Tab-separated table of C-alpha atoms in Angstrom:
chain	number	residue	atom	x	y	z
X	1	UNK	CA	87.442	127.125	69.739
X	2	UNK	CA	91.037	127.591	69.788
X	3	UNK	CA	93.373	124.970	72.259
X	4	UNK	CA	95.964	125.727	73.836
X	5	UNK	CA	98.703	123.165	73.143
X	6	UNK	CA	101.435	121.183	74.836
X	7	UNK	CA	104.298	121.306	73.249
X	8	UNK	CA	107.231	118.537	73.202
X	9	UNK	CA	110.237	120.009	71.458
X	10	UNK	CA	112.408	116.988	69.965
X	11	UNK	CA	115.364	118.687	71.128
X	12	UNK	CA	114.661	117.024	74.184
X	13	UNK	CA	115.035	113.105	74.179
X	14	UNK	CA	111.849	111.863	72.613
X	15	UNK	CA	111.034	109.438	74.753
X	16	UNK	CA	109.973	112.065	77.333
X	17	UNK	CA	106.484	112.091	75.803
X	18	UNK	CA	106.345	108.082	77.067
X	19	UNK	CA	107.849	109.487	80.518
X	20	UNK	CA	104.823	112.403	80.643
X	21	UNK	CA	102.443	109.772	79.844
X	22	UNK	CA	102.980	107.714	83.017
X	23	UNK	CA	103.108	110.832	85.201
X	24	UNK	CA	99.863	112.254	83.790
X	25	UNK	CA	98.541	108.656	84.139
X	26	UNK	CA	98.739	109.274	88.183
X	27	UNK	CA	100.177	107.314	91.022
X	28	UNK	CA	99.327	104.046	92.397
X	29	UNK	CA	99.902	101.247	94.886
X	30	UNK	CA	100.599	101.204	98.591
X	31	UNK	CA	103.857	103.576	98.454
X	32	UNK	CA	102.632	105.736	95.841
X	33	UNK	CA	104.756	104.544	92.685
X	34	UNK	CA	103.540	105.711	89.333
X	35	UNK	CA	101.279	103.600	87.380
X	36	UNK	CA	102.660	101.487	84.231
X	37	UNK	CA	103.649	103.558	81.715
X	38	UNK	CA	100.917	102.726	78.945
X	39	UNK	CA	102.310	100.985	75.831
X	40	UNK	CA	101.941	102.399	72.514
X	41	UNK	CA	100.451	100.056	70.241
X	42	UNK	CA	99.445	101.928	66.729
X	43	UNK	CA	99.824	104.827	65.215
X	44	UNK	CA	97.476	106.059	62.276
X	45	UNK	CA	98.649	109.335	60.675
X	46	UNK	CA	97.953	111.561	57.449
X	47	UNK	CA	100.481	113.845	56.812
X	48	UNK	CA	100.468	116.483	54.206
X	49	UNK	CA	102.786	117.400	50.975
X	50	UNK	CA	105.508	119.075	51.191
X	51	UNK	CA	106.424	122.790	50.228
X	52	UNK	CA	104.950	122.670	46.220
X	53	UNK	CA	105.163	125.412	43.617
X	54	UNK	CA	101.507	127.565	43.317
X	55	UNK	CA	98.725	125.858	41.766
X	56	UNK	CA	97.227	128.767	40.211
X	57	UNK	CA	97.629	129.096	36.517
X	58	UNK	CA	100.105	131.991	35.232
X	59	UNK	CA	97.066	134.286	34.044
X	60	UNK	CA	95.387	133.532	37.444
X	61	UNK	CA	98.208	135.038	39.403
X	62	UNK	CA	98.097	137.899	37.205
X	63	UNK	CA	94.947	138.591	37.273
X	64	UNK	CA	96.117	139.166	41.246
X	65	UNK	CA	98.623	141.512	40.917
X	66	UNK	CA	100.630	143.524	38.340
X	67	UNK	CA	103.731	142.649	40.219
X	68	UNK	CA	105.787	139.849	38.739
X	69	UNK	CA	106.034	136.690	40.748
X	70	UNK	CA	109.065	134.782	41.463
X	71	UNK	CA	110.333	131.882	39.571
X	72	UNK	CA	109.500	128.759	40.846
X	73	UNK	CA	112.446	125.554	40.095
X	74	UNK	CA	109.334	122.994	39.043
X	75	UNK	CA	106.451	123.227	37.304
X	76	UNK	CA	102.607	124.318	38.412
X	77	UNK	CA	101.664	122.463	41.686
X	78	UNK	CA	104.950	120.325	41.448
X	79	UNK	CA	106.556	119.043	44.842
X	80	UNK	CA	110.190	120.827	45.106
X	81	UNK	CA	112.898	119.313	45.904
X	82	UNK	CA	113.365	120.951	48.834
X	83	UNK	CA	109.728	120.584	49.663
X	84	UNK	CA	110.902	116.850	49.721
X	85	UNK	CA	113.519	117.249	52.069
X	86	UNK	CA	110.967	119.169	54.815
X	87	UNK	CA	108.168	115.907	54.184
X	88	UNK	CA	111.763	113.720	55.515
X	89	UNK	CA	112.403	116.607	57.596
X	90	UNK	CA	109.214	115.609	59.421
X	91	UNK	CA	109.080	112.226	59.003
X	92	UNK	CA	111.803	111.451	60.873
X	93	UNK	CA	110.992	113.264	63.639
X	94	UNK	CA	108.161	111.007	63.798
X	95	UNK	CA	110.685	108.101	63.169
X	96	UNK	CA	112.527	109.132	65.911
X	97	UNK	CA	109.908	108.801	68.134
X	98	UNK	CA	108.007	105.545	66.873
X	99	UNK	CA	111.335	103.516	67.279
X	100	UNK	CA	111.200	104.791	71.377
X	101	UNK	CA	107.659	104.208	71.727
X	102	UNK	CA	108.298	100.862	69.818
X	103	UNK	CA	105.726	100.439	67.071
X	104	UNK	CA	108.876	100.846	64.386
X	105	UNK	CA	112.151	98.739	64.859
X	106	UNK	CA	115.219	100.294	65.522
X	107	UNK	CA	117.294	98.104	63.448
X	108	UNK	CA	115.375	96.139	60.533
X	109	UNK	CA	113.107	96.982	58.927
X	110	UNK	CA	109.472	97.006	59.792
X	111	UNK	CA	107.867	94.543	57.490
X	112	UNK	CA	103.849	94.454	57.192
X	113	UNK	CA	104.048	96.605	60.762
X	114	UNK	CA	104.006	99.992	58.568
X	115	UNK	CA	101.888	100.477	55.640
X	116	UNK	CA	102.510	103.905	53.575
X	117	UNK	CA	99.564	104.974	51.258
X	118	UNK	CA	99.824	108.347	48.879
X	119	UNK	CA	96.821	110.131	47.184
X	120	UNK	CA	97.898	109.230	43.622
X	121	UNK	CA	96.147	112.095	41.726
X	122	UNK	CA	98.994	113.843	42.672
X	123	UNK	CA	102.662	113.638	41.645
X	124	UNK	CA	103.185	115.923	44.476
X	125	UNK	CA	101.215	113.346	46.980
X	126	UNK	CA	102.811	110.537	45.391
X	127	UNK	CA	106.323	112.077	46.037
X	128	UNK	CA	106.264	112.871	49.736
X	129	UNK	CA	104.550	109.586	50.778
X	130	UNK	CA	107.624	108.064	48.838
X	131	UNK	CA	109.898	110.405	51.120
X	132	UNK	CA	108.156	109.705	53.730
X	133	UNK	CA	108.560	106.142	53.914
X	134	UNK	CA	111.916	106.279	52.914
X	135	UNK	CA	112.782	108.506	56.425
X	136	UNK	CA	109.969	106.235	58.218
X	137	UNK	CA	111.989	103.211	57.162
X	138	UNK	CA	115.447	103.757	55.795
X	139	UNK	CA	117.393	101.678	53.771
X	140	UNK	CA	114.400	99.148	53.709
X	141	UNK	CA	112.707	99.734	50.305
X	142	UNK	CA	109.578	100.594	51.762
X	143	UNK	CA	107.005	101.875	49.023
X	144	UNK	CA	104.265	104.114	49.120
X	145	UNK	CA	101.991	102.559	47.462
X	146	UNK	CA	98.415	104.643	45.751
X	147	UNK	CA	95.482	103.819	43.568
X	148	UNK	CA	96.057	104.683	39.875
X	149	UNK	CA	94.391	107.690	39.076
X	150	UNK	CA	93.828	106.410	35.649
X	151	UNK	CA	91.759	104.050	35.813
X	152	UNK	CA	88.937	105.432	38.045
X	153	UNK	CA	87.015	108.596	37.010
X	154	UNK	CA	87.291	110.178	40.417
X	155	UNK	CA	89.776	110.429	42.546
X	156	UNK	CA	90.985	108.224	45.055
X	157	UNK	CA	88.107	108.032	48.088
X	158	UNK	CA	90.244	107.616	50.924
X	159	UNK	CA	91.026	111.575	50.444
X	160	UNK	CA	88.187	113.074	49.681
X	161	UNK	CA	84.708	110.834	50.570
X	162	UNK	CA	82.119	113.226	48.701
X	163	UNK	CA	80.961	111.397	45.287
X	164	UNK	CA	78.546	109.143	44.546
X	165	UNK	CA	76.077	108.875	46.684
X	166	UNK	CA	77.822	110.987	49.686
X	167	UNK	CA	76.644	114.253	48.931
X	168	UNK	CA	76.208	117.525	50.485
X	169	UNK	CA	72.343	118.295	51.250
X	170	UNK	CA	72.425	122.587	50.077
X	171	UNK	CA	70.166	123.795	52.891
X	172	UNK	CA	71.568	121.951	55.457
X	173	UNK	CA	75.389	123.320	54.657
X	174	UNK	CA	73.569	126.348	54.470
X	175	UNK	CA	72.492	126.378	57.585
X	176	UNK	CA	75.790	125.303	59.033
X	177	UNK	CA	77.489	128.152	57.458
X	178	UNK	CA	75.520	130.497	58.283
X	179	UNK	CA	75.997	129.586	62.061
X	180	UNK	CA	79.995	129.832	61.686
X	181	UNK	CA	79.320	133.447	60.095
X	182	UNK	CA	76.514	134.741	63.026
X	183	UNK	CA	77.731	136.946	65.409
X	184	UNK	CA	76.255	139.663	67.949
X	185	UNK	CA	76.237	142.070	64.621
X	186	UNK	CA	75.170	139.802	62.092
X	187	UNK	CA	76.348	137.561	59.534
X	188	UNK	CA	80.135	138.287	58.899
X	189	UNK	CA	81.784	136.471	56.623
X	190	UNK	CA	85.004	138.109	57.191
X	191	UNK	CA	86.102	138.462	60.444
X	192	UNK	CA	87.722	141.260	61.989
X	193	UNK	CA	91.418	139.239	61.787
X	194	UNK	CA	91.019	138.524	58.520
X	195	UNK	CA	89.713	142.049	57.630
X	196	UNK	CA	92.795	143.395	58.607
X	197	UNK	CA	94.846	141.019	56.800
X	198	UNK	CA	92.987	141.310	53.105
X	199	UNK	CA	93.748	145.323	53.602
X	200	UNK	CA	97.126	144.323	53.826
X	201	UNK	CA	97.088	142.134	50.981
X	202	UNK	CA	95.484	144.601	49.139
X	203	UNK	CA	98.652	146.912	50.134
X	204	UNK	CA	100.830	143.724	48.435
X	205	UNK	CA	99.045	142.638	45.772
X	206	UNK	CA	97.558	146.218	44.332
X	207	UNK	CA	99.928	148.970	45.671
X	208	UNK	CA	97.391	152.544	45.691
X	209	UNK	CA	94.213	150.873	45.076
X	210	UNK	CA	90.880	150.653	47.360
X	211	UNK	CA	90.854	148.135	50.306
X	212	UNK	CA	88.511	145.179	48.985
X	213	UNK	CA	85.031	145.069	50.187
X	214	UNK	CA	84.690	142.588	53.083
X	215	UNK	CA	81.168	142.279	51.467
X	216	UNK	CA	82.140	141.368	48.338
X	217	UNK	CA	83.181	137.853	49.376
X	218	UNK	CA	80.370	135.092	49.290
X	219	UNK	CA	80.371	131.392	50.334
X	220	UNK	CA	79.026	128.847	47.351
X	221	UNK	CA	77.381	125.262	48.585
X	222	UNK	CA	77.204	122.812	45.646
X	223	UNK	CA	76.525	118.671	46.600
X	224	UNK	CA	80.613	118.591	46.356
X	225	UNK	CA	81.696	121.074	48.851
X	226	UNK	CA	81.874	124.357	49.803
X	227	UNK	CA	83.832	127.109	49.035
X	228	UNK	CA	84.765	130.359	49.493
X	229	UNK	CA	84.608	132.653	46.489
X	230	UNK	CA	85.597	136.817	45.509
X	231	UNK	CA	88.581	138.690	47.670
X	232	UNK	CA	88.767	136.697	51.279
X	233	UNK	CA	88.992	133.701	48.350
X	234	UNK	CA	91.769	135.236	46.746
X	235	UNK	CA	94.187	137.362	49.510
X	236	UNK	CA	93.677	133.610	51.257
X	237	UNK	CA	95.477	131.900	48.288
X	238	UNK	CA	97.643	134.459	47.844
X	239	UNK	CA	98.937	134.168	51.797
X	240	UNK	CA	99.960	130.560	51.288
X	241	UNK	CA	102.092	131.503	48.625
X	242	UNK	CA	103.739	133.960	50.627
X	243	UNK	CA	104.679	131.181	53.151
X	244	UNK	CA	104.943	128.685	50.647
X	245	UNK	CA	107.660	131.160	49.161
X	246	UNK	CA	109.685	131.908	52.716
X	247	UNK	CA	109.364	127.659	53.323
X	248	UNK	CA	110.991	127.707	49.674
X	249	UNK	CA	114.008	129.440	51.130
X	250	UNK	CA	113.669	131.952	48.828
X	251	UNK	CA	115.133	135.838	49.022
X	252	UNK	CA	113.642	137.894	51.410
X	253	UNK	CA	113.136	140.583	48.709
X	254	UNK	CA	111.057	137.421	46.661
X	255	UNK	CA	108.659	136.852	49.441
X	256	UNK	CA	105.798	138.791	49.174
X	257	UNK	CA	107.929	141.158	47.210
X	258	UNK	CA	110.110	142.041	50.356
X	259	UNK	CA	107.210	142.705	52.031
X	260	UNK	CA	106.317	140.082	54.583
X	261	UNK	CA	109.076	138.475	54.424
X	262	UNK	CA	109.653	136.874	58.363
X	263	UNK	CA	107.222	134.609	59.863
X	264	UNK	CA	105.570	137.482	62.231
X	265	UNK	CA	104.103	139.267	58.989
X	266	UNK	CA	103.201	136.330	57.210
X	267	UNK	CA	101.442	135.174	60.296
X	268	UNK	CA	98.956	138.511	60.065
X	269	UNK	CA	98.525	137.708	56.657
X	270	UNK	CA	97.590	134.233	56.887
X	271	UNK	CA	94.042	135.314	59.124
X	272	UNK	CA	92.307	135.004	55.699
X	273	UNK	CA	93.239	131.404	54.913
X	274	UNK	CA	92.675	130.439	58.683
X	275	UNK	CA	88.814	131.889	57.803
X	276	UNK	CA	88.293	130.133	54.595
X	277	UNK	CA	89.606	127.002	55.983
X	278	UNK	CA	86.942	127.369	59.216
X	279	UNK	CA	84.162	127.876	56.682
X	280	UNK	CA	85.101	125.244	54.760
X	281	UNK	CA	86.833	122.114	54.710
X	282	UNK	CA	86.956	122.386	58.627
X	283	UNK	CA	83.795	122.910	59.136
X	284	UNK	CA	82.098	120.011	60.878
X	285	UNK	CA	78.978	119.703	57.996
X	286	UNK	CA	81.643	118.851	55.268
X	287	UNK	CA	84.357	117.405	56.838
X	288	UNK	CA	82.371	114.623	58.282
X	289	UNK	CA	81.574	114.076	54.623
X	290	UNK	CA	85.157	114.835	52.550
X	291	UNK	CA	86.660	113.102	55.163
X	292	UNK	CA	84.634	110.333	56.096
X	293	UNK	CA	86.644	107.416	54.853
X	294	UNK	CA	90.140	108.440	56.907
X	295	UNK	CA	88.109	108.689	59.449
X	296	UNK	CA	86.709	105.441	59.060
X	297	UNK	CA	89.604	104.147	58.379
X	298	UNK	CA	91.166	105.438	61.000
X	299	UNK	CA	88.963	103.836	63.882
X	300	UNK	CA	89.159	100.395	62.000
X	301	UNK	CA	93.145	100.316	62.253
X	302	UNK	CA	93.418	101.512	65.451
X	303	UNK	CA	90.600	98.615	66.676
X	304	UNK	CA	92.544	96.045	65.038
X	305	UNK	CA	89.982	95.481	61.971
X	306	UNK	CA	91.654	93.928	58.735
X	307	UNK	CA	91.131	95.381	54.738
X	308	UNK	CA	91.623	93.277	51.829
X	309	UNK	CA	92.898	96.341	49.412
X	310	UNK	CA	93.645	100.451	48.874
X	311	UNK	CA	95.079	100.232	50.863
X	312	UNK	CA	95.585	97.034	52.265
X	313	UNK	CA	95.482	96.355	56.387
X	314	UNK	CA	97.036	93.456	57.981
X	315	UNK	CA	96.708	92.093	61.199
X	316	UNK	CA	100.311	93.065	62.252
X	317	UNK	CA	100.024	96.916	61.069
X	318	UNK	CA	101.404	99.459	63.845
X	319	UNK	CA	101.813	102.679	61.711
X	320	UNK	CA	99.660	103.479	58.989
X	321	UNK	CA	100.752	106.661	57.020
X	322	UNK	CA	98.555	108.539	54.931
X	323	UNK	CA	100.246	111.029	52.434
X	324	UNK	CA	97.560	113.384	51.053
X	325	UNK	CA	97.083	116.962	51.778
X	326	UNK	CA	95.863	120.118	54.179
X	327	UNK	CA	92.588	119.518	53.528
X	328	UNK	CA	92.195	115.980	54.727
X	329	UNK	CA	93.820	117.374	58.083
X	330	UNK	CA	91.608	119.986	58.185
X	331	UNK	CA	88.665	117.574	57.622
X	332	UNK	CA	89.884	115.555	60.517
X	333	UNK	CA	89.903	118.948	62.582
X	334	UNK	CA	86.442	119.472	62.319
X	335	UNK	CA	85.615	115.296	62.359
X	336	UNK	CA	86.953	115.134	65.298
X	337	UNK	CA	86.582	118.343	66.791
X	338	UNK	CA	89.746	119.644	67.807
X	339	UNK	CA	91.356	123.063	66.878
X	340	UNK	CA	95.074	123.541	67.322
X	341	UNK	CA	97.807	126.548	67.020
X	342	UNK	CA	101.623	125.678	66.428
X	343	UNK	CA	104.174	127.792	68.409
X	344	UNK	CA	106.682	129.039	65.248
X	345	UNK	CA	104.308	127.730	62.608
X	346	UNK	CA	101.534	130.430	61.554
X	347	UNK	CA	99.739	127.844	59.425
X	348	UNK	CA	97.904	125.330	60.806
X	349	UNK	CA	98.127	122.858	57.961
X	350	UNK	CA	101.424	123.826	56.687
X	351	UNK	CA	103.423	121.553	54.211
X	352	UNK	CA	104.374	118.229	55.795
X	353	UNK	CA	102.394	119.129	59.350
X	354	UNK	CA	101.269	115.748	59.903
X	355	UNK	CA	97.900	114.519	62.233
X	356	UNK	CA	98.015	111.383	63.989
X	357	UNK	CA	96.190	109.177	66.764
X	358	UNK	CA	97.891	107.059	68.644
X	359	UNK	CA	96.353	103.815	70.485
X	360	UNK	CA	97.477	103.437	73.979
X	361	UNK	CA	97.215	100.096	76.013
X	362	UNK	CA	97.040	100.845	80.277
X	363	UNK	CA	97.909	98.773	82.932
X	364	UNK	CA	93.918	97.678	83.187
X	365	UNK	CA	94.066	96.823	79.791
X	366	UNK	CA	91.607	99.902	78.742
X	367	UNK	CA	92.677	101.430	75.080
X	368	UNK	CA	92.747	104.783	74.741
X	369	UNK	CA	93.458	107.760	71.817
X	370	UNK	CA	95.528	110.602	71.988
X	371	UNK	CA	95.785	113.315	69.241
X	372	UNK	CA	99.015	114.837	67.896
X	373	UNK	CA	100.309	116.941	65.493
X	374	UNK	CA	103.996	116.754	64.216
X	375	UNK	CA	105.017	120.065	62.090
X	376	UNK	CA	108.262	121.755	61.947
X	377	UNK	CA	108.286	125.362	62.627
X	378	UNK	CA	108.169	127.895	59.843
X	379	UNK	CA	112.112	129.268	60.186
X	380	UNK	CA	113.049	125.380	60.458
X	381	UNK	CA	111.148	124.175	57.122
X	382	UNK	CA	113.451	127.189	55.389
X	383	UNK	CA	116.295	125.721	56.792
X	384	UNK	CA	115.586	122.155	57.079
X	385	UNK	CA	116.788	122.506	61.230
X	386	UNK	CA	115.799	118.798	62.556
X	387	UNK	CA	115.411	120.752	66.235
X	388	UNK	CA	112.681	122.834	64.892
X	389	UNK	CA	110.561	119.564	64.650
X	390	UNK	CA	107.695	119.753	67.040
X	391	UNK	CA	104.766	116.871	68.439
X	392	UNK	CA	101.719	119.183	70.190
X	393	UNK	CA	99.329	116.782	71.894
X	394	UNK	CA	95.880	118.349	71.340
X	395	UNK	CA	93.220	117.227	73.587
X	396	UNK	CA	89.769	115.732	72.541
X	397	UNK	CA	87.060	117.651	74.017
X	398	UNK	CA	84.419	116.487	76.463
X	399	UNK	CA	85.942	112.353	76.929
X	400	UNK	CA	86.730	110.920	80.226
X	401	UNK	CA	90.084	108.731	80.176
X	402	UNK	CA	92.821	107.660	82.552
X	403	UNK	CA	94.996	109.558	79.938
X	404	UNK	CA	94.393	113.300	80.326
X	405	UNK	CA	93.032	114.712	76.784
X	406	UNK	CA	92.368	111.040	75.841
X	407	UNK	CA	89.452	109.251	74.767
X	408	UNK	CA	88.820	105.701	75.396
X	409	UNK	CA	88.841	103.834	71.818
X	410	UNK	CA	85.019	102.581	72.368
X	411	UNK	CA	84.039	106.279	73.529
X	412	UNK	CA	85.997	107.941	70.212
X	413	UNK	CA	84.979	105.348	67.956
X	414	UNK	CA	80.990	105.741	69.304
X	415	UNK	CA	81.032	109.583	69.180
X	416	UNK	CA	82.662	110.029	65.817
X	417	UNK	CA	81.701	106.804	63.730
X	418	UNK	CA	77.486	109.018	64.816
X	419	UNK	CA	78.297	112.340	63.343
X	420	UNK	CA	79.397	110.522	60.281
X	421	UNK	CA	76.732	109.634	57.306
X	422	UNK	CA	76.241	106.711	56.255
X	423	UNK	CA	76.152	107.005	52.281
X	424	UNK	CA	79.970	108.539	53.052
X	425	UNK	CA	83.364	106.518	53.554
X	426	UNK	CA	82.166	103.067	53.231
């Protein structure tokens, strides 16, 4: 399912999202005035990393490609600097818009109103949420705070639920990939977009040599996830470098090798990570599992329920800020069921993209949840432009609210909180 969204460019004053709410909310009363406009009351959000050097180890990438890949300024899977600046890029663009709807002060600072937490097996994790509650609350001293990754064998739970005793049962991912894969000629693991784009890849990565073998790609299912192994696997990995490259702001004739070097070409490319991402972390068997406890977490915030620790939720918390990575908002793609495109951005979990729900109060008093996703478009990221910062509003399928695309908090809350086991996110 792919959504169409609405778009709200912050080159327009951002408090025309609050004006669009109390139109959409309808008219009422004798003369036909608009209804209240509904007051925002929380905000829970997980955004991801910013722009990071490739993860891949050096004799990885070559086993890729005989073509020698660009210098990176940091080290293996390190946040860059400018990576950094796109994260604050983003975040205050959200900032902007938090201080109109009011759940962040204007002047002040926010006290126990915003709570920042980072995924701290990462520096690169621990680094943006740092950035990003620097831009979410400047000058203030506002730390984002994470669980030492030290002193717990697995990493921290609020980004990635499986372990333990939430595990995957084999058949039953089974089964659920092999329904993504059916269609009217079979099982196809690769699908005709990203078909196109591995040949392509193959045109990059191995100049003169035979397209890869759509067939040759397989999809593993162990208790801890699933994944996507052989060429789809690798021309997907590859992609993101690409953009991860151009996002970099590096020479055209260093992206790709000159050869996809503008957003258009790079958006062909990336078909093969939008398939292993559908198969995968996005798909509904798994991310109700790997991303159980945001979820959880989440619902609890946004209906007001306390937590003692990791991280810690007062009574008087209005943003909560998650800094973690794609996959955690992928896994709240397919926990919540919602698919979205971004106009200018060809990846849907690009670095700093950020999900978020927002709680809004109505006139009758009835809560409801809206979905948005804050990115900043692909030529904007490369040149840190602040106008290039975008909110799409992406609508929950199949719920009935005053709030078009909305779901009521109790309706959300009863749907989701169903599909999710109860071994996972506790």
């Amino acid at each position: 399912m792919s959504i169409r969204p609405h778009v709200v460019a912050l080159t327009r004053p951002v408090s025309s999202m609050l004006v669009a709410m109390a139109i959409l909310c309808g008219a009422g009363g004798t003369h036909g005035a608009l209804a209240a406009e509904p007051t925002l009351e929380k905000v829970v959000l997980v955004q991801r990393h910013g722009v990071r050097a490739p993860t891949q180890a050096p004799e990885t990438l070559a086993g890729w490609t005989a073509r020698p890949w660009p210098t990176w300024p940091v080290g293996r899977g390190l946040l860059t600097p400018h990576g950094a600046q796109v994260v604050g890029l983003v975040a205050g663009g959200m900032r902007d818009y938090f201080v109109k709807a009011g759940v962040l002060p204007a002047q002040g600072c926010p006290g126990e109103a915003l709570v920042v937490w980072a995924d701290g097996k990462d520096a690169r994790t621990r680094e943006s949420g740092q950035m990003m509650a620097d831009r979410l609350a400047p000058g203030c001293g506002v730390k984002a705070a994470f669980s030492d990754p030290a002193a717990s064998k697995r990493r921290d739970p609020v980004f990635a639920s499986i372990g333990g005793a939430c595990v995957l049962d084999k058949a039953a991912a089974r089964r659920a990939v092999a329904a993504a894969i059916q269609t009217p000629n079979g099982p196809q693991i690769v699908d005709p977009a990203s078909a196109t784009a591995m040949a392509r890849m193959t045109e990059i990565l191995r100049p003169g040599a035979p397209a890869n073998d759509p067939a040759a790609s397989n999809v593993v299912v162990r208790k801890s996830g699933i994944a996507v192994k052989g060429p789809l696997a690798v021309t997907a990995n590859a992609a993101e470098i690409f953009l991860l490259e151009y996002a970099q702001g590096m020479a055209a004739g260093d992206v790709a090798w000159g050869e996809a070097s503008d957003p258009a070409k790079l958006g062909v490319l990336l078909a093969t990570r939008q398939r292993t991402v559908a198969l995968t972390r996005a798909l509904p068997y798994e991310a109700r599992r790997q991303g159980a406890m945001i979820a959880r977490l989440f619902l609890a915030t946004l209906a007001g329920k306390t937590r003692p620790a990791a991280p810690a939720i007062g009574p008087g918390v209005k943003v909560l800020a998650l800094a973690g990575h794609d996959t955690n908002l992928s896994n709240m793609a397919g926990v919540f069921g919602l698919d979205w495109t971004l106009p200018g951005q060809p990846d849907a979990t690009a670095p700093a993209t950020a999900f978020s729900l927002e709680l809004w109060r109505d006139d009758t008093g009835t809560r409801s949840v809206t979905a948005t996703i804050w990115y900043a478009e692909l030529e904007g990221m490369r040149t840190l432009n602040p106008a290039s910062v975008n909110p799409v509003r992406v609508p929950f399928p199949g719920c009935t609210s005053a709030i078009p695309g909305a779901c009521t908090l109790a309706d959300l809350s009863k749907t989701v909180l169903a599909t999710i086991p109860d071994d996972c996110g506790q």
